[in-house]
mmCIF file of C-alpha atoms in Angstrom:
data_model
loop_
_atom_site.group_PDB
_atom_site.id
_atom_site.type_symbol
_atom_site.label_atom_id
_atom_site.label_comp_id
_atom_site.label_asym_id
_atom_site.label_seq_id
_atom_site.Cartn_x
_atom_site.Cartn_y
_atom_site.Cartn_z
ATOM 1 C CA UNK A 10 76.715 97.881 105.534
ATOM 2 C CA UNK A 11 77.767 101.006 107.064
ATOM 3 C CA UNK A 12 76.400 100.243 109.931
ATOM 4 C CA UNK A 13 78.345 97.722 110.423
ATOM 5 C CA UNK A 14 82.314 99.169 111.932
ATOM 6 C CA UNK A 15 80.065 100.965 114.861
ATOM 7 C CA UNK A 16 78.356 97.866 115.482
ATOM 8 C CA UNK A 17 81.658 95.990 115.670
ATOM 9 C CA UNK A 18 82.952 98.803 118.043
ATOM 10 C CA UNK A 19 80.097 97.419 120.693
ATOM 11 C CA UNK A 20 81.608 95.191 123.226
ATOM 12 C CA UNK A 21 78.438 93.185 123.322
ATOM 13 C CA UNK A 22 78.496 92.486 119.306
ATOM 14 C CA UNK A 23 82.515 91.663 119.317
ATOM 15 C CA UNK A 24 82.334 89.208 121.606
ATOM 16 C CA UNK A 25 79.070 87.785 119.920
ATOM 17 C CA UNK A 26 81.099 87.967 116.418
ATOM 18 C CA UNK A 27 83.776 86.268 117.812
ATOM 19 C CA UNK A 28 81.902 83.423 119.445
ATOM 20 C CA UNK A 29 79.703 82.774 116.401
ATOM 21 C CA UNK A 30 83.091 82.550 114.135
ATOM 22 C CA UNK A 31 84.844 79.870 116.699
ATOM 23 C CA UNK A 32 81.452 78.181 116.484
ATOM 24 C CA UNK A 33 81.787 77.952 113.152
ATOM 25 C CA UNK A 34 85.311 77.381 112.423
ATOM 26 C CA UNK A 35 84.984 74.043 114.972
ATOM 27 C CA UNK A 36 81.474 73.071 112.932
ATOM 28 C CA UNK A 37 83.712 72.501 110.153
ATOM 29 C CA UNK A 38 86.066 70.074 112.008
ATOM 30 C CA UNK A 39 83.162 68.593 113.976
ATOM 31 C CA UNK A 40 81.035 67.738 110.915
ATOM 32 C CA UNK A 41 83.352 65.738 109.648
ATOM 33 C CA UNK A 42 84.803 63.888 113.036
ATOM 34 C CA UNK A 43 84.191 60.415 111.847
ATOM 35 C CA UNK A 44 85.754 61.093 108.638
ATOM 36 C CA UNK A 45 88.802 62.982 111.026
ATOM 37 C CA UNK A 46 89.142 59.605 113.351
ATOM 38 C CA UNK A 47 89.982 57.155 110.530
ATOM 39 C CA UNK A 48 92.318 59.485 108.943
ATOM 40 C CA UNK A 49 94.504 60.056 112.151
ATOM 41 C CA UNK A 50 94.124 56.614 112.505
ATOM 42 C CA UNK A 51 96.436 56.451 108.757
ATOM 43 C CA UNK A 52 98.265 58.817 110.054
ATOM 44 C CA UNK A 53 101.188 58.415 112.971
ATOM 45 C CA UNK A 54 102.361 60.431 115.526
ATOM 46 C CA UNK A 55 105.258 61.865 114.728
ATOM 47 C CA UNK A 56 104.244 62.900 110.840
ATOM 48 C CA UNK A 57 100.901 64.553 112.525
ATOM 49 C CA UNK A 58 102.839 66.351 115.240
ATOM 50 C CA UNK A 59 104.995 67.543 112.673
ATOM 51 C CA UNK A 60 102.197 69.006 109.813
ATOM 52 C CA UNK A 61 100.761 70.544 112.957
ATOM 53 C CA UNK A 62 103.632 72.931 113.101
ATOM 54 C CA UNK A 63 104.001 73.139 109.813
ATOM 55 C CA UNK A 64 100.537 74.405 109.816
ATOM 56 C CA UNK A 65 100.994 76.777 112.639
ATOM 57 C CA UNK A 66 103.802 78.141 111.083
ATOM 58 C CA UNK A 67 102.428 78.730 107.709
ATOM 59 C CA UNK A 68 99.386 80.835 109.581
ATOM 60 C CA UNK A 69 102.258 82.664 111.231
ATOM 61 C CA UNK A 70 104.232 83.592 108.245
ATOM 62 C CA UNK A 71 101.036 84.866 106.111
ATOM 63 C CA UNK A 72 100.259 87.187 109.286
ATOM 64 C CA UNK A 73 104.033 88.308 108.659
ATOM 65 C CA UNK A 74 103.097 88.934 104.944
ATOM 66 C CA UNK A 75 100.141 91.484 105.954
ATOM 67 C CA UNK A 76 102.011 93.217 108.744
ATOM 68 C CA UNK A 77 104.983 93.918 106.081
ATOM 69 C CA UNK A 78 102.145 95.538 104.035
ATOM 70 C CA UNK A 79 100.878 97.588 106.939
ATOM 71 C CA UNK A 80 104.453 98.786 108.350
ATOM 72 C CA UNK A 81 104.861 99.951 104.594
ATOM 73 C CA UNK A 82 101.667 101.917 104.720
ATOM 74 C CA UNK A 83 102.599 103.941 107.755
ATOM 75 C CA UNK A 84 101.569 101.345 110.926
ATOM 76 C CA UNK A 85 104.287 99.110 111.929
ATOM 77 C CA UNK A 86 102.357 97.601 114.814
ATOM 78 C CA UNK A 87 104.508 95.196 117.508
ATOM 79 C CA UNK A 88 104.204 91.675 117.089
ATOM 80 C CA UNK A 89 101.868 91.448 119.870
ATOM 81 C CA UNK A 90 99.561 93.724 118.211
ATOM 82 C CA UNK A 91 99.662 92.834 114.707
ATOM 83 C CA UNK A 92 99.210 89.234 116.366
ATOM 84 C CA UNK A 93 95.934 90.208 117.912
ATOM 85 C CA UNK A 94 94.760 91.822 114.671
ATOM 86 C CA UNK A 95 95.517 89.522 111.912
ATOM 87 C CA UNK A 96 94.846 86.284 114.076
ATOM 88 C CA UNK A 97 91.891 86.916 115.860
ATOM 89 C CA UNK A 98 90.364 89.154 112.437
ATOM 90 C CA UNK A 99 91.011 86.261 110.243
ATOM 91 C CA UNK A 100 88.212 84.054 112.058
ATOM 92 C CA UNK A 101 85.897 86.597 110.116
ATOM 93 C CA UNK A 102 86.862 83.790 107.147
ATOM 94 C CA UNK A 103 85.276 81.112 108.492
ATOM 95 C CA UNK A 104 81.804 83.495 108.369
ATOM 96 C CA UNK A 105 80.077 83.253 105.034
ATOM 97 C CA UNK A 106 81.080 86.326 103.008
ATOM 98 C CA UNK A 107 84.266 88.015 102.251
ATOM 99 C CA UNK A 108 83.659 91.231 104.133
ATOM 100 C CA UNK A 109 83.788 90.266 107.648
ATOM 101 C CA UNK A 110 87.173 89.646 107.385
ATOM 102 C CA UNK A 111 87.967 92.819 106.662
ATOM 103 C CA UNK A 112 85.501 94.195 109.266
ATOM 104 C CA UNK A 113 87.130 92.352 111.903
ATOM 105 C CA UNK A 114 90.756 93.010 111.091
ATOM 106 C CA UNK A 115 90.106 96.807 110.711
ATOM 107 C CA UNK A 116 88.251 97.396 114.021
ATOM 108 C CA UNK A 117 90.882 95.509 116.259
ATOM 109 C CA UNK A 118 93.672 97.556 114.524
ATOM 110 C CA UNK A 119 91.565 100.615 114.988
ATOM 111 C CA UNK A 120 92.165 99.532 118.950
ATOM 112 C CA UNK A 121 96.125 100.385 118.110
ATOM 113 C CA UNK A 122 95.440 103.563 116.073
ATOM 114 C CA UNK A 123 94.960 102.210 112.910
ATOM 115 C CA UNK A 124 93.008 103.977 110.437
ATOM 116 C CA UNK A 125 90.529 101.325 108.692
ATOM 117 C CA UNK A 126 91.845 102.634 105.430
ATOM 118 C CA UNK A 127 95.399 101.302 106.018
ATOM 119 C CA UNK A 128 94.339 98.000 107.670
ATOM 120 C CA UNK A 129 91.938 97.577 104.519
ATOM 121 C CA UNK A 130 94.201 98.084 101.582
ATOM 122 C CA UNK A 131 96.968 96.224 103.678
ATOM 123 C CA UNK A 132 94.675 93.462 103.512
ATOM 124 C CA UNK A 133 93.585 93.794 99.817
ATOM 125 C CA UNK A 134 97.667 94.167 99.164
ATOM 126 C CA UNK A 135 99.098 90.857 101.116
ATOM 127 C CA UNK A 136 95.889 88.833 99.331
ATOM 128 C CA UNK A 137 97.045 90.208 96.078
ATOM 129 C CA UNK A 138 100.791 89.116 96.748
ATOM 130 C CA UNK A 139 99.574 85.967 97.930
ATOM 131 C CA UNK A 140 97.429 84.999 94.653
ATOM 132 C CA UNK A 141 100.540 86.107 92.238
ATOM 133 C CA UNK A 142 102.938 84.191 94.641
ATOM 134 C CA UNK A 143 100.773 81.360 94.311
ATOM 135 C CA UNK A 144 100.119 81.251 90.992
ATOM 136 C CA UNK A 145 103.711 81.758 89.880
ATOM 137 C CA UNK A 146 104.467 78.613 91.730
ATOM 138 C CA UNK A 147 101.530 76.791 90.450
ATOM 139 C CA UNK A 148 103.530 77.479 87.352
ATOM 140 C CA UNK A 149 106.943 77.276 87.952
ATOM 141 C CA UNK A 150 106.772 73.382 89.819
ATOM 142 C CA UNK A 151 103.405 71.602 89.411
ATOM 143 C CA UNK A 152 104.040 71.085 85.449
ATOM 144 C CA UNK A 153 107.252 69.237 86.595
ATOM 145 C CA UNK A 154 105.847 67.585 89.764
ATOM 146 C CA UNK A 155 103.582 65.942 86.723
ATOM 147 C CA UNK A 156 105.870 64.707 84.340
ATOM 148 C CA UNK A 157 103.299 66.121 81.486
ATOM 149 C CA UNK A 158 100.450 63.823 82.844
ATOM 150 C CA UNK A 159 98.171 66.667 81.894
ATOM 151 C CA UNK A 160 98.118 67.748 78.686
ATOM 152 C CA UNK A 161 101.760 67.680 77.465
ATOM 153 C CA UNK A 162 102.942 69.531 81.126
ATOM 154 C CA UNK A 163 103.248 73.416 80.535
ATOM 155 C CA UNK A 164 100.569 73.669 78.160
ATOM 156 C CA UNK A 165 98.022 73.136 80.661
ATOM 157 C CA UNK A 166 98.904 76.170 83.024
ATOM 158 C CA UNK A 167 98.544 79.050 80.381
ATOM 159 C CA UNK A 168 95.294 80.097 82.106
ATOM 160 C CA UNK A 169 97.486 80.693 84.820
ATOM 161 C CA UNK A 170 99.996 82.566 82.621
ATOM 162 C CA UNK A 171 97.223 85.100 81.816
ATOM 163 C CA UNK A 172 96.481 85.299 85.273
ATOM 164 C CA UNK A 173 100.054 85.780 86.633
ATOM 165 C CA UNK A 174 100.840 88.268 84.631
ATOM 166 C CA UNK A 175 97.843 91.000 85.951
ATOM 167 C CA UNK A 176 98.819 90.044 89.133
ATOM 168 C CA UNK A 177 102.100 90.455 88.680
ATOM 169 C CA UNK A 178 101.236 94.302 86.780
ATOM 170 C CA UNK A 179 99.110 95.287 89.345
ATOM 171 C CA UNK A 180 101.547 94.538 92.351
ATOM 172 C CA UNK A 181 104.113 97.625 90.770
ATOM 173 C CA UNK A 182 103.577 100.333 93.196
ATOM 174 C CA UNK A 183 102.538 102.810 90.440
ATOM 175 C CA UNK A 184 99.318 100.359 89.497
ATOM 176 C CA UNK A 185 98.268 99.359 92.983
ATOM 177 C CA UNK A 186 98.517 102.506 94.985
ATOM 178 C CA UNK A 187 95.756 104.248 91.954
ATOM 179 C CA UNK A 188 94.074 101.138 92.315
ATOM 180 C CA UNK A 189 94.046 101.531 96.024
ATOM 181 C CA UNK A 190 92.995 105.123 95.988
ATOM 182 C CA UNK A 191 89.883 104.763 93.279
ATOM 183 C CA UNK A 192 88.767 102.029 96.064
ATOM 184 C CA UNK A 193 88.922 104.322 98.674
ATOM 185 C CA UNK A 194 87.315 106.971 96.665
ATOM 186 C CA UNK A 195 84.643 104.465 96.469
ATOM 187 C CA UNK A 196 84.357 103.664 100.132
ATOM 188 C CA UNK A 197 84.091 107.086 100.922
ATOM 189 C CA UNK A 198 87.230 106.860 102.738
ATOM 190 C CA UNK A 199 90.312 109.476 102.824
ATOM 191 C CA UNK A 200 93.155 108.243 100.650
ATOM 192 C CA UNK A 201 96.136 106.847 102.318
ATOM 193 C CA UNK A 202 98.889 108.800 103.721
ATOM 194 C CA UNK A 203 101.187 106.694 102.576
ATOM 195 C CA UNK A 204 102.198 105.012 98.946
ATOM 196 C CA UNK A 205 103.105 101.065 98.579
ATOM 197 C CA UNK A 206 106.821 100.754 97.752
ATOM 198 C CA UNK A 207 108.556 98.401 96.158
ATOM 199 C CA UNK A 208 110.315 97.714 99.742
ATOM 200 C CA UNK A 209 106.966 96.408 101.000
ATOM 201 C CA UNK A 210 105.857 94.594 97.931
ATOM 202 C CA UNK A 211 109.373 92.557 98.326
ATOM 203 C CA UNK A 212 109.070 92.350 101.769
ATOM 204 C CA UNK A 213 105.570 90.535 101.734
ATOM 205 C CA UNK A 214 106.102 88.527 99.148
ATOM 206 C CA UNK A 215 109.043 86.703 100.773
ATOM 207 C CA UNK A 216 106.893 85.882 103.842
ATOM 208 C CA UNK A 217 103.980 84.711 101.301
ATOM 209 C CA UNK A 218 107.042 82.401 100.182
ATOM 210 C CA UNK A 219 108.226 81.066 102.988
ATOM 211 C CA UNK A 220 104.294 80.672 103.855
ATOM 212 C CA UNK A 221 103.761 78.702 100.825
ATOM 213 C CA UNK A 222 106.894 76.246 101.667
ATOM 214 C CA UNK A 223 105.426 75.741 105.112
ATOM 215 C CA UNK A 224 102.153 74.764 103.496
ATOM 216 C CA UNK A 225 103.747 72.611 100.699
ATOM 217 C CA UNK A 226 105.800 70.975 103.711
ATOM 218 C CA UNK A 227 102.822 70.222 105.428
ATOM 219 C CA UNK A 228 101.209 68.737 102.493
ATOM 220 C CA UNK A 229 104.292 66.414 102.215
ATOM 221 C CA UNK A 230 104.396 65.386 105.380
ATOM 222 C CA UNK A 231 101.095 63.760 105.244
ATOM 223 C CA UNK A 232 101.599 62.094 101.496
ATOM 224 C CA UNK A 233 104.390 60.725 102.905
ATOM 225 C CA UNK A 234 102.640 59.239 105.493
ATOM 226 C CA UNK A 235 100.079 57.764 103.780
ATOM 227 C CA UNK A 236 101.919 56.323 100.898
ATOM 228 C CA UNK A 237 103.586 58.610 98.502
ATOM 229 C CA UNK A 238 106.768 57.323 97.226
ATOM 230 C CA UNK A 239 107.972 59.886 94.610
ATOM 231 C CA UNK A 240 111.718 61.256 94.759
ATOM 232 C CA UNK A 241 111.853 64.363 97.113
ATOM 233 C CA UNK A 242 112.126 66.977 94.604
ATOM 234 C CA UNK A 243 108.882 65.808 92.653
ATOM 235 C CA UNK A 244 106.963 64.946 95.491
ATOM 236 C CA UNK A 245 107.903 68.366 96.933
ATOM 237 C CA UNK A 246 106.541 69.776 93.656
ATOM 238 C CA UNK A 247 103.447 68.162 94.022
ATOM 239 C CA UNK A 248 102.502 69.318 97.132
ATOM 240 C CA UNK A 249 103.355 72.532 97.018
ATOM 241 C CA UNK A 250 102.437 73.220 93.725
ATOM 242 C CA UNK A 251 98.851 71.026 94.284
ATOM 243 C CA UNK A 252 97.927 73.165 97.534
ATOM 244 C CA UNK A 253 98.591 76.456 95.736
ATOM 245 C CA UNK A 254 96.442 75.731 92.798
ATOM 246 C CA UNK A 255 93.608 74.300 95.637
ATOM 247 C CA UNK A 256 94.208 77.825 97.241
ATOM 248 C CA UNK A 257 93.766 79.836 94.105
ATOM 249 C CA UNK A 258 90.305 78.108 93.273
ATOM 250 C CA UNK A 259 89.057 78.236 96.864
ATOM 251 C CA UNK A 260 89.934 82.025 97.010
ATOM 252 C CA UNK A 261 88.093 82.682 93.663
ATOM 253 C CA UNK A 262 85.252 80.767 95.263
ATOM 254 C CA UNK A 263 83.893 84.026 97.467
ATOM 255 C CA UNK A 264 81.008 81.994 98.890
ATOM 256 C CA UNK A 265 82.701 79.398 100.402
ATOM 257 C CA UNK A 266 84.053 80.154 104.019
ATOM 258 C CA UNK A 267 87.521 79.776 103.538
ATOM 259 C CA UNK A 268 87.285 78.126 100.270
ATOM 260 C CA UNK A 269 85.576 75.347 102.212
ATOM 261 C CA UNK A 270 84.799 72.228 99.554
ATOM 262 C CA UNK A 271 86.584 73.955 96.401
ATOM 263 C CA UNK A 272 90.080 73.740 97.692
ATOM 264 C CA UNK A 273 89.763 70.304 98.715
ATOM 265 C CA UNK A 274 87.888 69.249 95.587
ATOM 266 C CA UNK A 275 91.666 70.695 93.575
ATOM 267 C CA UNK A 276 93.862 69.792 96.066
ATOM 268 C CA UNK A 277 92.419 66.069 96.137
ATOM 269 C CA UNK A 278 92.510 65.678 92.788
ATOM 270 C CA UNK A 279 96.099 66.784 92.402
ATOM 271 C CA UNK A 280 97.432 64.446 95.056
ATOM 272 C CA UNK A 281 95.248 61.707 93.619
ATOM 273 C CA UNK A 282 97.879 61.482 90.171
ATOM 274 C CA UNK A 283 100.276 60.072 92.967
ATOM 275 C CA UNK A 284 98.788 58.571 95.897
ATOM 276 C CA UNK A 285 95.415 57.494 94.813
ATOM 277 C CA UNK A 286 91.944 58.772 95.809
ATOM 278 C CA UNK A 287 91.815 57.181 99.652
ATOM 279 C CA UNK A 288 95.447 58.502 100.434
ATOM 280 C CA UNK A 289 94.863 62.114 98.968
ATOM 281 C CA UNK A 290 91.420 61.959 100.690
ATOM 282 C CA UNK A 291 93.091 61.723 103.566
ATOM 283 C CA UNK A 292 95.792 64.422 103.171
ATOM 284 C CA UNK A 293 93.243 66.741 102.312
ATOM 285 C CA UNK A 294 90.990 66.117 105.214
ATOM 286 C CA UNK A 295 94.270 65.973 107.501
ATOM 287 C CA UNK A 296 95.458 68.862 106.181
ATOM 288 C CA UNK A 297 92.078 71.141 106.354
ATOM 289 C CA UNK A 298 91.717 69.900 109.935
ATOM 290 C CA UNK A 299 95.214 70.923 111.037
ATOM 291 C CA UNK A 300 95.324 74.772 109.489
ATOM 292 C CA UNK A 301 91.483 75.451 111.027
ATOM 293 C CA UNK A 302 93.065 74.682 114.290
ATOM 294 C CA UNK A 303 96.286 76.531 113.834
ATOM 295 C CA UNK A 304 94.151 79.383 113.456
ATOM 296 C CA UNK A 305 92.258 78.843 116.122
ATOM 297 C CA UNK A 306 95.083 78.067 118.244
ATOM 298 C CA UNK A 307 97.310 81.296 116.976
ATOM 299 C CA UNK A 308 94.053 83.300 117.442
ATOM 300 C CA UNK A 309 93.157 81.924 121.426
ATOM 301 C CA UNK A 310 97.704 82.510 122.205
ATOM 302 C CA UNK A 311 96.606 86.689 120.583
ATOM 303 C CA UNK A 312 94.016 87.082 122.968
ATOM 304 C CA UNK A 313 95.356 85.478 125.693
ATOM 305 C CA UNK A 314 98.320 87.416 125.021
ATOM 306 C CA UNK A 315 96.412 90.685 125.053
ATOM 307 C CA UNK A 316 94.825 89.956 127.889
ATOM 308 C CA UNK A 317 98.020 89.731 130.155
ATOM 309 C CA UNK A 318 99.605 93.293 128.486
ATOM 310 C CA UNK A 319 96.113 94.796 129.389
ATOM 311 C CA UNK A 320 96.971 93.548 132.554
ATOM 312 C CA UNK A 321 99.869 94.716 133.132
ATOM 313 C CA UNK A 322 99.043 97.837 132.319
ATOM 314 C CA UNK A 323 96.524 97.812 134.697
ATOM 315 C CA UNK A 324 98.874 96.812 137.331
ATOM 316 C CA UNK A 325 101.563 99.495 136.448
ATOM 317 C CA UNK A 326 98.879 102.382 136.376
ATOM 318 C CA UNK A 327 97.388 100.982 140.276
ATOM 319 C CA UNK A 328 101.057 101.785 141.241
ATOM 320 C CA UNK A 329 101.759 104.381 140.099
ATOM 321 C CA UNK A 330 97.943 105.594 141.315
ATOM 322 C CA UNK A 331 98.647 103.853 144.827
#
């Protein structure tokens, strides 16, 4: 395993990586392209068009949770750069195993004088305010979204109660940045120049937010679409609420690229209560579909965006050279 950050600093084995995760990330949409064809064909224009942004934007707004993390830690990269890191790294999730992820995302920020250290606990941070932002709202709406249809509303969540409220302890800077530093110890690594603040905790978790109501959104959209017919608030509720549970499980599902098959299972059988089993079947497929290729798509616009800075730069030093 140590092996592998030199490996990954080989031209030769990034682009390989990064082929064989776009290979897989489109196996997952191909597999399933009958499945894909009848659901668009539920699904019209207009609501499509719009979960597609939806989508894009929620991808955008959890790389804005991470880079608040890493500006916090000592590295506030440019958009452009933090772009190229988080979007292109994050393919590493569609390989089996939760470490190329990591991997990925720490050798491209090395590129931009990162230390791997930083990029790594900025990583471990944003997932950590991303599973206590999600389970708070997985408590705080989906009970209501309900109306009690599972065991008497709020008594079903208090698994999630004892799991909120670790998250929530280990998020205060004085917790995390030990925790962070016995992990490094562990890795072998040197321990960060920089302490998490309260600043960057805050800062992150409002992008998780507003990453979450971009996913619940989406999630909407597409009920909607297919059928669902509850008031706005409720419905809202539901989707948001449904996804972040489906999120939660899929995370705590290591082996699954992605949370492939767990999140849908949850989020399927959320949507189910109020649309029925073909109509959330379709949401979830729709929905799956639509964030692997916003991250494809948000990955190819970093690289191609890269590309033309590199070339500039190349331009600018010919003439100055010339």
């Amino acid at each position: 395993m140590t092996r592998l950050p030199a490996l990954l600093r080989s031209p030769v084995v990034r682009v390989g990586f990064l082929l064989l995760a776009l290979a897989l990330a489109v196996a997952y949409v191909v597999r399933d392209r009958v499945a894909i064809a009848d659901a668009a064909a539920r699904l019209d224009a207009g609501a499509l068009l719009l979960a597609a942004a939806l989508s894009v934007a929620n991808v955008a707004l959890s790389g804005a949770s991470w880079r608040a993390v890493l500006a916090d830690l000592g590295s506030p990269l440019p958009w452009r750069a933090a772009a190229r890191v988080f979007f292109v790294g994050q393919l590493g999730r569609y390989v089996p195993g939760t470490v190329f992820q990591f991997l990925a995302q720490a050798e491209l920020a090395r590129d931009h004088g990162v230390p791997r250290r930083r990029t790594g606990s900025a990583l471990v941070v944003a997932l950590l305010v991303s599973m206590t932002t999600a389970s708070l709202l997985v408590a705080a709406v989906l009970p209501f979204a309900l109306h009690g249809r599972w065991v008497q509303g709020w008594e079903w969540t208090g698994w999630l109660r004892w799991l909120t409220v670790p998250l929530l302890v280990v998020l205060v800077p004085a917790v995390v940045n030990p925790l962070l530093a016995l992990l490094l110890r562990l890795a072998r690594q040197e321990p960060l120049e920089h302490a998490v603040s309260w600043r960057g905790v805050l800062a992150s978790a409002a992008w998780a937010l507003a990453s979450w109501a971009a996913v619940g959104l989406q999630v909407l959209v597409l009920a909607r679409a297919v059928g669902l017919d509850r008031p706005a608030g409720p419905a809202l509720a539901l989707a948001l609420g449904g996804y972040a549970l489906a999120w939660l499980v899929g995370f705590l599902v290591v082996l699954a690229p992605a949370g492939a098959g767990a999140r849908e299972l949850v989020l399927g059988a959320v949507l189910a209560l109020a649309t029925g089993s073909g109509g959330a079947a379709v949401v979830v497929l729709a929905s799956r579909v639509l964030l692997t290729l916003a991250d494809l798509l948000l990955a190819g616009a970093a690289l191609l965006g890269a590309r033309s800075a590199l070339a500039r730069v190349r331009a600018q030093q010919a003439a100055r050279e010339g």
